[in-house]
Short mmCIF file of C-alpha atoms and ligand atoms in Angstrom, two decimals:
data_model
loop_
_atom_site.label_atom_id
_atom_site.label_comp_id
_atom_site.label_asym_id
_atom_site.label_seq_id
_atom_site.Cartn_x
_atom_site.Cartn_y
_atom_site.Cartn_z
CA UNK A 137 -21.69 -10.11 -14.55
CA UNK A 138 -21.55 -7.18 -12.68
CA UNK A 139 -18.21 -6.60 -9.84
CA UNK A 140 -20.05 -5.85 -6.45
CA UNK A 141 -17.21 -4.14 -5.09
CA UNK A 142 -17.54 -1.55 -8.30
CA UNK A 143 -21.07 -0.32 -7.06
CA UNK A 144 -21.61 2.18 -4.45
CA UNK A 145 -24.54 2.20 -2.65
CA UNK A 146 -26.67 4.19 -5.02
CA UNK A 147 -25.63 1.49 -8.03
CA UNK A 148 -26.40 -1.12 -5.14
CA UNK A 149 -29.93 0.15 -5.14
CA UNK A 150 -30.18 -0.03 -8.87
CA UNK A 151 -29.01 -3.93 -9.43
CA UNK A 152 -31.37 -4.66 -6.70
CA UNK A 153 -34.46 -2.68 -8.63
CA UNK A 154 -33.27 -4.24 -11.87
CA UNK A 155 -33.12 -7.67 -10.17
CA UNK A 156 -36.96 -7.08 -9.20
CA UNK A 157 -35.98 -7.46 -5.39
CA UNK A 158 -37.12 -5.09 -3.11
CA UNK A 159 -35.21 -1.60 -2.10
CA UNK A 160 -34.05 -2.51 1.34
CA UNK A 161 -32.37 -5.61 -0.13
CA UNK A 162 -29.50 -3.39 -0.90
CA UNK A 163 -29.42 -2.37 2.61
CA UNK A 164 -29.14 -6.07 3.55
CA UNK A 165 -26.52 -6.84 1.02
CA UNK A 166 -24.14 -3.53 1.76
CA UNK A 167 -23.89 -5.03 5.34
CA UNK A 168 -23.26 -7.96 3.96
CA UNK A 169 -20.54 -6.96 1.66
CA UNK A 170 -18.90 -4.57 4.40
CA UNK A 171 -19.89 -4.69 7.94
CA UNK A 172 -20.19 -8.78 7.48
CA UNK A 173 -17.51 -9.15 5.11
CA UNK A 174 -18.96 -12.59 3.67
CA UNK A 175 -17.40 -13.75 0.27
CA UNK A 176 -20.07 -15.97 -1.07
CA UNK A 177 -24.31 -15.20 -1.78
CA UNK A 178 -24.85 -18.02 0.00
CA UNK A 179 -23.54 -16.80 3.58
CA UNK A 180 -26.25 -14.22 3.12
CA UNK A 181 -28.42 -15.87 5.46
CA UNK A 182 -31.54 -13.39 5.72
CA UNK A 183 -31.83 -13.37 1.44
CA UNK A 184 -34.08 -15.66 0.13
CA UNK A 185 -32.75 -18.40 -2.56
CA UNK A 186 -34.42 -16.85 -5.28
CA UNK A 187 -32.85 -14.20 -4.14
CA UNK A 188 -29.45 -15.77 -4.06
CA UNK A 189 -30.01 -17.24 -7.18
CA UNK A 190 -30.09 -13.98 -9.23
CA UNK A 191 -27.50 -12.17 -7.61
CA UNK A 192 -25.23 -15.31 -8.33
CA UNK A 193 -26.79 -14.69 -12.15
CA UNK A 194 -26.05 -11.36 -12.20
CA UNK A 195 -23.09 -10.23 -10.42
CA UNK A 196 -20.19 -11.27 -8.22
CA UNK A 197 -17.33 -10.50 -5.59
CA UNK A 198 -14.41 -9.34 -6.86
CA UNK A 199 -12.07 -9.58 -9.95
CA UNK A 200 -9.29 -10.96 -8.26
CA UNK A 201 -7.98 -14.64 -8.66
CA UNK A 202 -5.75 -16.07 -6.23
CA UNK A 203 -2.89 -17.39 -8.08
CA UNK A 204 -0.61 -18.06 -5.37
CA UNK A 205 -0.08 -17.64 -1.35
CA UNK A 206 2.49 -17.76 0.83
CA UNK A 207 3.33 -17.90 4.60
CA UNK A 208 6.21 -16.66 6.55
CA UNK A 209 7.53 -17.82 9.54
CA UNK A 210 6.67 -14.86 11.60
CA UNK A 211 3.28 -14.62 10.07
CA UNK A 212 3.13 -12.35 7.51
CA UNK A 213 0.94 -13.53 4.69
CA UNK A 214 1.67 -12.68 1.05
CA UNK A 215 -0.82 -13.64 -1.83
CA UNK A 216 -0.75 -13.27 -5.55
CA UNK A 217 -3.43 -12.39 -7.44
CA UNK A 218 -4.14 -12.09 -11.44
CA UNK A 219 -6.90 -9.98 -12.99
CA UNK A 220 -9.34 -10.17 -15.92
CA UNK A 221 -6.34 -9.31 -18.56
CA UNK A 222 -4.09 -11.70 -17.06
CA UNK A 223 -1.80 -8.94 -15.07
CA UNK A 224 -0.26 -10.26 -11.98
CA UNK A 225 0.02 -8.20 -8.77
CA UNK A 226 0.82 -8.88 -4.73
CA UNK A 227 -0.54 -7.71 -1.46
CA UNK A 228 0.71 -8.79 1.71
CA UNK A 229 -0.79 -9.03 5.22
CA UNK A 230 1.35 -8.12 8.47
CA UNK A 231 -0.17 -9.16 11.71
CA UNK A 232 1.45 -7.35 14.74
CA UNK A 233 1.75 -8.18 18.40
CA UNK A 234 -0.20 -5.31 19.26
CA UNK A 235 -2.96 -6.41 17.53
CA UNK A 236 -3.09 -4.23 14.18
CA UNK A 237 -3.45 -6.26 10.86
CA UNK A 238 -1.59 -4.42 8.12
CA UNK A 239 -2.18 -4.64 4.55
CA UNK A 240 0.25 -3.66 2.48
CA UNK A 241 -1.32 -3.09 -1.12
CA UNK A 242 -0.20 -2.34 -4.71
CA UNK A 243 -1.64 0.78 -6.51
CA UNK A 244 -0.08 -0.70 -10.23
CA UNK A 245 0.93 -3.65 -12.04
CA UNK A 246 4.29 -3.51 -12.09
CA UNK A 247 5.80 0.65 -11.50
CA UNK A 248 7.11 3.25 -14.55
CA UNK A 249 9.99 4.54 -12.12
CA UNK A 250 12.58 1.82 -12.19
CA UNK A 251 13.92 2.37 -8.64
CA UNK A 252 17.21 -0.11 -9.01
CA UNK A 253 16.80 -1.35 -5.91
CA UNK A 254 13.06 -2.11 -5.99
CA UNK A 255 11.42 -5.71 -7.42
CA UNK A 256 8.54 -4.17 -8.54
CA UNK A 257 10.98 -0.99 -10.66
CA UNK A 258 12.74 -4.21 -11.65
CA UNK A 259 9.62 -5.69 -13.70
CA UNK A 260 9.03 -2.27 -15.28
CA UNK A 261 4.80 -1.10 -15.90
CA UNK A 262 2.17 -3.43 -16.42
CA UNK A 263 -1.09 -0.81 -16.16
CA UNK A 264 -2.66 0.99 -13.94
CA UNK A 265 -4.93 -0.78 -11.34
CA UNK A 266 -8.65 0.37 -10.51
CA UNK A 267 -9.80 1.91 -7.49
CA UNK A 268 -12.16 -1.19 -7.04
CA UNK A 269 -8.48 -3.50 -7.73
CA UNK A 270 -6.45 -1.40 -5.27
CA UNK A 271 -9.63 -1.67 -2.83
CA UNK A 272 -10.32 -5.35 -2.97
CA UNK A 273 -7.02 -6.73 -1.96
CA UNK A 274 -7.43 -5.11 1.64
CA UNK A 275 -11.40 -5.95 1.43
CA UNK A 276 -10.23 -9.70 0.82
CA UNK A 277 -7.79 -9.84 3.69
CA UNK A 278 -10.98 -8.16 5.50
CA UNK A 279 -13.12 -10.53 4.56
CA UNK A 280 -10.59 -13.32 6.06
CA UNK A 281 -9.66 -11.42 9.19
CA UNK A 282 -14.06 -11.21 9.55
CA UNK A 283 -14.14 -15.32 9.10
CA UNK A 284 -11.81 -15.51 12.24
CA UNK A 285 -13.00 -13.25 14.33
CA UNK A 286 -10.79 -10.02 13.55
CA UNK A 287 -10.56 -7.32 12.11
CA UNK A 288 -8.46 -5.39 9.09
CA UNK A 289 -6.77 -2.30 11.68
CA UNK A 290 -4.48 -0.71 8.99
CA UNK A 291 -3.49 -0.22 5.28
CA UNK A 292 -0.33 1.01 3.18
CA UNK A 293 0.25 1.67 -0.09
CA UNK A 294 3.62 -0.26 -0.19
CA UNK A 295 3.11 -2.73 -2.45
CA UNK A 296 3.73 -2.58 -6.45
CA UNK A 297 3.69 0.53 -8.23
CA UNK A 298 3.48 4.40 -7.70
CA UNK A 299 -0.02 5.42 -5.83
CA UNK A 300 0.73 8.98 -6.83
CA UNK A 301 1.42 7.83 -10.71
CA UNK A 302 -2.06 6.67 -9.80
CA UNK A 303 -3.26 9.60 -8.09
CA UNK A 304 -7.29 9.40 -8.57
CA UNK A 305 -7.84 5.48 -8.50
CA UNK A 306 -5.33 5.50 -5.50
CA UNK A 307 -7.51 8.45 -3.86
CA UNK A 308 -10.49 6.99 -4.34
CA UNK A 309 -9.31 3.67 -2.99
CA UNK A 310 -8.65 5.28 -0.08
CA UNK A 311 -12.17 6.82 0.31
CA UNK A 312 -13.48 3.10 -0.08
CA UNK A 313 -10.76 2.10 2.55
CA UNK A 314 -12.47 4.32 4.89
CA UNK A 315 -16.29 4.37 4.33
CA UNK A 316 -16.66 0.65 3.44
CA UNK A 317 -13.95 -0.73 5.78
CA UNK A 318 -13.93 1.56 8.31
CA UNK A 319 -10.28 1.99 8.50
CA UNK A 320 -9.58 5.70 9.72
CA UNK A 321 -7.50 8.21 7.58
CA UNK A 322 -4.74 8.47 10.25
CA UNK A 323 -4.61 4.19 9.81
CA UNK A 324 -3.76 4.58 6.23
CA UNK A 325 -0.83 5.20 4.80
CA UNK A 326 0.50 6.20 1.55
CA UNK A 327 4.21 5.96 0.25
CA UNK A 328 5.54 8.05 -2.39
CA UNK A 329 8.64 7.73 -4.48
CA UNK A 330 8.57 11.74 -4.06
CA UNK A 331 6.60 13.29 -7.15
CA UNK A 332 6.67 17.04 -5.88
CA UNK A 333 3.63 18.22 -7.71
CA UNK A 334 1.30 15.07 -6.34
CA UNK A 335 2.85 15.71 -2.90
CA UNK A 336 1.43 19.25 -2.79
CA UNK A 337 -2.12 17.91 -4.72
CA UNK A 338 -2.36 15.83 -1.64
CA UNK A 339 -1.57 18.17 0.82
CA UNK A 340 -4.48 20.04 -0.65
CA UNK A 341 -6.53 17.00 -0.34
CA UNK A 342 -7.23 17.92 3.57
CA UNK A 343 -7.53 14.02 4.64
CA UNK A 344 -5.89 13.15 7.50
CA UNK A 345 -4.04 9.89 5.60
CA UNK A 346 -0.35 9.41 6.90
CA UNK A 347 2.61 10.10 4.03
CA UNK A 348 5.80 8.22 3.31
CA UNK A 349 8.26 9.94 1.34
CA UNK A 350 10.60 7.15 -0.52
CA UNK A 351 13.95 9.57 0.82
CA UNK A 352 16.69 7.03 0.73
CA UNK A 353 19.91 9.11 -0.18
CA UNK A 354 20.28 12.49 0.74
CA UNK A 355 22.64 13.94 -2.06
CA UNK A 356 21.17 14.36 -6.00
CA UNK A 357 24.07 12.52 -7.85
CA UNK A 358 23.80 9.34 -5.57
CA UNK A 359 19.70 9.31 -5.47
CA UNK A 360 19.43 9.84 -8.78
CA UNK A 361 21.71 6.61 -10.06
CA UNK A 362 19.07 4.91 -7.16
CA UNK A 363 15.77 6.22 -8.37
CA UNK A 364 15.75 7.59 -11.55
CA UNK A 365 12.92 9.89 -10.77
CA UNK A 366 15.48 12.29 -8.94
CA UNK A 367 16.61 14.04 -12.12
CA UNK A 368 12.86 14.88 -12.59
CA UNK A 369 12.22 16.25 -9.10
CA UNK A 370 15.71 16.53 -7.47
CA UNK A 371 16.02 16.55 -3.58
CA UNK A 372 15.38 20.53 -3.17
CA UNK A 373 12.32 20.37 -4.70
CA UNK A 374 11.24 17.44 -2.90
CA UNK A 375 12.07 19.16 0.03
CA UNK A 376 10.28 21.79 -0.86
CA UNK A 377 6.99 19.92 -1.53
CA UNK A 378 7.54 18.20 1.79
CA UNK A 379 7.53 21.21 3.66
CA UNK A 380 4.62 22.54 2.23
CA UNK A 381 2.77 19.32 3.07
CA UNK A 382 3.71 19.60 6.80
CA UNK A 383 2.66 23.30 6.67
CA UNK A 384 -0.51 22.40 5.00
CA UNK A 385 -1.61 19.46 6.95
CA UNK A 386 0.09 20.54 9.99
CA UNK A 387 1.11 16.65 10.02
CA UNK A 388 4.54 14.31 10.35
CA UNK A 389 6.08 13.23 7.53
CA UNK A 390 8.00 10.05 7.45
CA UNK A 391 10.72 9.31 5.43
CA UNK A 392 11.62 5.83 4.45
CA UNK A 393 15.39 4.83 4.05
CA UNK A 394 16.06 1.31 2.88
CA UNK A 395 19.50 1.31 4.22
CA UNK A 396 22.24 -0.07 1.75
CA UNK A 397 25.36 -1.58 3.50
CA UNK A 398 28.27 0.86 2.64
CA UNK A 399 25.80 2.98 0.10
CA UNK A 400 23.74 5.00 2.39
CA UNK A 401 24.51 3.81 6.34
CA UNK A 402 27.74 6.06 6.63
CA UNK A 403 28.03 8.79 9.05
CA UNK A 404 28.38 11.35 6.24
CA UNK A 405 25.33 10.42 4.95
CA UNK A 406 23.46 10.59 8.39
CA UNK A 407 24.97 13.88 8.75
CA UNK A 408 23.33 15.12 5.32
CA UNK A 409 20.20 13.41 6.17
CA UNK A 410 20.48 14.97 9.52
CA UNK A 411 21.03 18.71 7.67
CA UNK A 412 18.36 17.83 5.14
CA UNK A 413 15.82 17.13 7.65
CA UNK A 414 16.59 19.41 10.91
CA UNK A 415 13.70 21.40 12.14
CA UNK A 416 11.01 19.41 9.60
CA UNK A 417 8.19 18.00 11.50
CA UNK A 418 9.31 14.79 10.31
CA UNK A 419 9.94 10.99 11.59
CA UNK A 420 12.39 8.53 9.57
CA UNK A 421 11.76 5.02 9.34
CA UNK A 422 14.95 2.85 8.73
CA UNK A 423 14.51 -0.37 6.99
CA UNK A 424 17.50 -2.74 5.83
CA UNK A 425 17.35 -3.21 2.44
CA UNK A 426 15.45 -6.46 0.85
CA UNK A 427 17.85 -7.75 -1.20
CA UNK A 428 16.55 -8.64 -4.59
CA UNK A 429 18.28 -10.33 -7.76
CA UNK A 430 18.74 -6.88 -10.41
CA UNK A 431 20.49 -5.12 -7.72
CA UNK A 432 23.70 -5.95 -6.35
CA UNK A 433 22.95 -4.25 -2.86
CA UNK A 434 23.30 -5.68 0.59
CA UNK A 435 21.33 -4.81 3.93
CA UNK A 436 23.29 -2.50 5.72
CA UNK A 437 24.70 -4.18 8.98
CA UNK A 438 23.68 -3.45 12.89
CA UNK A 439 26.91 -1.86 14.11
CA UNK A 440 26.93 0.99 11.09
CA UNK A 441 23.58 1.17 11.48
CA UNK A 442 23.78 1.94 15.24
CA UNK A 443 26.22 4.05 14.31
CA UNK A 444 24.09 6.18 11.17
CA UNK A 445 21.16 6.54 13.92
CA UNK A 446 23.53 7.92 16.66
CA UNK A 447 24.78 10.98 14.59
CA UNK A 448 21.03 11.39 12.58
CA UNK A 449 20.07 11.67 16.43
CA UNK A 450 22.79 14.80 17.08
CA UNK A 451 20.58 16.56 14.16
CA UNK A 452 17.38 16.30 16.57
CA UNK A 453 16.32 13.90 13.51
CA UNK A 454 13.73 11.26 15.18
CA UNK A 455 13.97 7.62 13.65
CA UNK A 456 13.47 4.18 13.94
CA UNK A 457 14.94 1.21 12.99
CA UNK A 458 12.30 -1.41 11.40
CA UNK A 459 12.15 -4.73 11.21
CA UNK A 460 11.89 -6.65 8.08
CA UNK A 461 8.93 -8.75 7.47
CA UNK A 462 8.62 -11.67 5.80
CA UNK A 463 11.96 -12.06 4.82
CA UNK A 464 11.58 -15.63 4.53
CA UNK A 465 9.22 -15.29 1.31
CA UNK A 466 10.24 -11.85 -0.11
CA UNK A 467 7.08 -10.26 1.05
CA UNK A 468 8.70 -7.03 2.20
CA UNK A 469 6.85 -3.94 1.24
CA UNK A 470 7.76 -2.47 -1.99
CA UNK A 471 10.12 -5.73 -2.22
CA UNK A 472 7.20 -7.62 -4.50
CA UNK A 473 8.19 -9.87 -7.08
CA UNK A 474 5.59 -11.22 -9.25
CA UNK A 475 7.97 -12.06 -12.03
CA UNK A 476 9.53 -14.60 -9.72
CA UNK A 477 6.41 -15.91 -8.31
CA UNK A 478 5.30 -16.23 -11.62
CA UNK A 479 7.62 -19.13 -12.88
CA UNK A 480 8.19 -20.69 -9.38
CA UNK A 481 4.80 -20.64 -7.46
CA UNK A 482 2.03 -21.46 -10.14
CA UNK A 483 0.38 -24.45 -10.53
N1 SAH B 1735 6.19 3.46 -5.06
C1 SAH B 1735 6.05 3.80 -3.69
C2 SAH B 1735 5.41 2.73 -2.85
C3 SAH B 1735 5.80 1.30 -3.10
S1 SAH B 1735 7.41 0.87 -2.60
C4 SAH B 1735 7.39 4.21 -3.13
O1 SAH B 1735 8.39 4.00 -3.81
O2 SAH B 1735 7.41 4.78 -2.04
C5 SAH B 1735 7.28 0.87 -0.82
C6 SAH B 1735 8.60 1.11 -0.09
O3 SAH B 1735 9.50 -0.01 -0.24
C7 SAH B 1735 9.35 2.32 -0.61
O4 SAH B 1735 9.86 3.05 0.47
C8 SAH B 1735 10.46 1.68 -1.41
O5 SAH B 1735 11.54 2.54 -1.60
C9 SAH B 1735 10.78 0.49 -0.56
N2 SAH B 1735 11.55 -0.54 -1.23
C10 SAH B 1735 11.51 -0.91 -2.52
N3 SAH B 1735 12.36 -1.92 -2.74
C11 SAH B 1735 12.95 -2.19 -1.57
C12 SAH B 1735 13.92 -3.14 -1.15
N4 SAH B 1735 14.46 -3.99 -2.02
N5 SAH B 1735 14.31 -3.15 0.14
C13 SAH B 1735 13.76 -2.28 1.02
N6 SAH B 1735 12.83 -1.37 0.69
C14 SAH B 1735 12.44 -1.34 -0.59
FE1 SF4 B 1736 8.15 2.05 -8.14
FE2 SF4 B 1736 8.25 2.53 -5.50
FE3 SF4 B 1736 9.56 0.45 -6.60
FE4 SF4 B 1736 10.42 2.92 -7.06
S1 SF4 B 1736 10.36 1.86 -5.06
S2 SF4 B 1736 10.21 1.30 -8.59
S3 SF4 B 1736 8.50 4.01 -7.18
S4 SF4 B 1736 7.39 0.73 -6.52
#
C-alpha cells in the first residue's frame, strides 16, 4: 500500500499507469487530494468504482493515526497522532478572529536539545519525521477546514522537535506546504532553537518563509543552563547568524521569549535584550511561559511584564505580548506533551 501524500505528481502519473487507469486520472485525483482536500476514494465522485476499488487496493491517505484529540475552550484544537513504528507526535490547530487557521506542526518525535523548559526537550528524541509526516498533519487539518467550508491560512513549525535538526525533510515540507496547499512562503513560519550554521543555510535558501529565533535569555551563562544548545552556538554567534539572515533576505526576524517570572522579565534583562537587539531589523514576540511538570518555572506576571516591554521599548526594540493558546489542554506551541497524553488520553 502505497502513501498518496508520498507521490508527487510525476509518481501520481505512474500508480495511475500501473493501475491500468487512464493518464488524466491523476489529474483528477491531484485535485482531489489538494484543491478538494477529500480523505476517503469514495468522495471522489467523477472516478468510477472500479476505479475506486483499486486505488483503495493499492494505496491510501496518509500514515497518521489519530490517537487522541482535544478541544480548548477558546478553540484551539490539539490532536495526537502515532505512526507506522508506533512514535507518538502532536499538532495543534489555532483558529483566529481574523480569520487565519494556524497549524502549528512538529518537525520530530520528541527533540535532541533538551530545552529545560520545553515538554517536548523534556521527552528527549524519538526520530526524525518525514517530509510527507511533517506535511500531512497541516494537510489533515486542511482536509477538515475543506469539509466545513474553510480554509488552512497559515503554518508554524512550533510543535515537537528541531525543524533545523531536520533541515531537508523540514524544507521540503515546506515546499509541499506551498505547492500542494497553497499556503504562501510569507504564511509559513519556521522556529529555530538558534543553530547558527542552519540559520545562514536558510538564509541562502532565498524563500520568502518567516523565521523565529528561540532567543529567550540574553546573557550566555543564564541561556545556556535554559537551552543547552547555547554552549554549542553561544549568543554572539547567534547573533551573528541572525544578522546575516536579515542582510541576506532583507527580512524581520522575530525572536521568541517565553517569559519566566523572576528568570527573564526583569528590567536588566530587557535592557540586555534591548542592547542585544538595537538597530536589527527584528520584531520580539513575548509569550508567558507554559508551565510544564520537569521545570519548576512560572509565567512571568502582567505588571513585570509591562514593565520588561516599557524599557525593551527605550532600545527602539519592537515587541508584542502574546497570548497563550490553549492553555486549558497544554496545546501551546512548543509546550507538546505526548508523554502525558500518552498514559492519560488513550483508549
Ligand atoms: N525547536 C523549535 C521549535 C519548536 S518549540 C524551537 O525551539 O524554536 C516552539 C517554541 O515554543 C519555541 O520558541 C520554544 O522555545 C517555545 N517553548 C517551548 N516550551 C515552552 C513553554 N513551556 N512555554 C512557552 N514556550 C515554550
Ligand atoms: Fe527542542 Fe525547541 Fe523544545 Fe528546545 S524548545 S527542546 S529545541 S522543541
Amino acid at each position: 500500500m502505497i502513501n498518496l501524500y508520498t507521490l508527487n505528481q510525476g509518481d501520481l502519473a505512474e500508480l495511475i499507469a500501473t493501475l491500468d487507469e487512464k493518464p488524466f486520472r491523476a489529474k483528477q485525483l491531484w485535485d482531489w487530494l489538494y484543491d478538494k482536500r477529500v480523505g476517503r476514494f469514495e468522495a471522489m465522485t467523477n472516478l468510477s468504482r472500479a476505479t475506486i476499488h483499486k486505488l483503495n487496493e493499492a494505496a491510501r491517505l496518509g500514515d497518521l493515526e489519530l490517537a487522541a484529540q482535544q478541544v480548548s475552550k477558546d478553540g484551539t484544537e490539539k490532536r495526537l497522532y502515532r505512526l507506522p513504528d508506533s512514535q507518538l507526535i502532536e499538532s495543534v490547530l489555532m483558529p483566529y478572529d481574523d480569520d487565519r487557521q494556524t497549524a502549528c506542526i512538529s518537525s520530530q518525535a520528541g527533540c535532541a536539545l533538551g530545552c529545560v523548559f520545553c515538554a517536548t526537550g523534556q521527552m528527549g528524541f524519538g526520530r526524525h519525521l518525514s517530509a510527507a509526516e511533517i506535511f500531512e498533519q497541516a494537510m489533515i487539518f486542511a482536509r477538515d477546514l475543506a469539509a466545513r467550508g474553510e480554509r488552512l491560512s497559515n503554518v508554524v513549525f512550533m510543535g515537537m522537535g528541531e525543524p533545523f535538526h531536520n533541515y531537508d525533510a523540514s524544507l521540503t515540507a515546506v515546499d509541499m506546504l506551498m505547492s500542494r496547499l497553497g499556503i504562501g512562503a510569507r504564511h509559513i513560519t519556521i522556529s529555530t532553537v538558534g543553530l547558527a550554521p542552519q540559520i545562514r543555510r536558510f538564509a541562502d535558501e532565498g524563500l520568502q518563509v518567516k523565521l523565529a529565533v528561540s532567543l529567550h535569555k540574553a546573557d550566555d551563562a543564564k541561556r545556556s543552563a535554559l537551552m543547552p544548545v547555547n554552549r554549542r552556538w553561544p549568543i554572539a554567534e547567534l547573533m551573528d547568524a541572525c544578522r546575516y539572515y536579515v542582510e541576506r533576505t532583507k527580512r524581520r526576524i522575530t525572536f521568541e521569549w517565553a517569559a519566566i517570572a523572576g528568570e527573564n522579565d526583569t528590567v536588566a534583562e530587557a535592557q540586555r535584550l534591548g542592547r542585544l537587539l538595537a538597530g536589527l531589523h527584528c520584531h520580539v514576540n513575548v509569550i508567558p511561559l507554559n508551565p510544564t511538570g520537569g521545570y519548576a518555572g512560572r509565567p512571568a506576571h502582567a505588571p513585570d511584564l509591562e514593565r520588561f516591554m516599557a524599557s525593551l521599548r527605550q532600545y527602539g526594540v519592537k515587541a508584542t505580548v502574546r497570548v497563550r493558546r490553549g492553555i486549558d489542554i497544554d496545546a501551546g506551541c512548543g509546550q507538546l506533551k505526548t508523554a502525558v497524553i500518552d498514559a492519560d488520553a488513550i483508549r
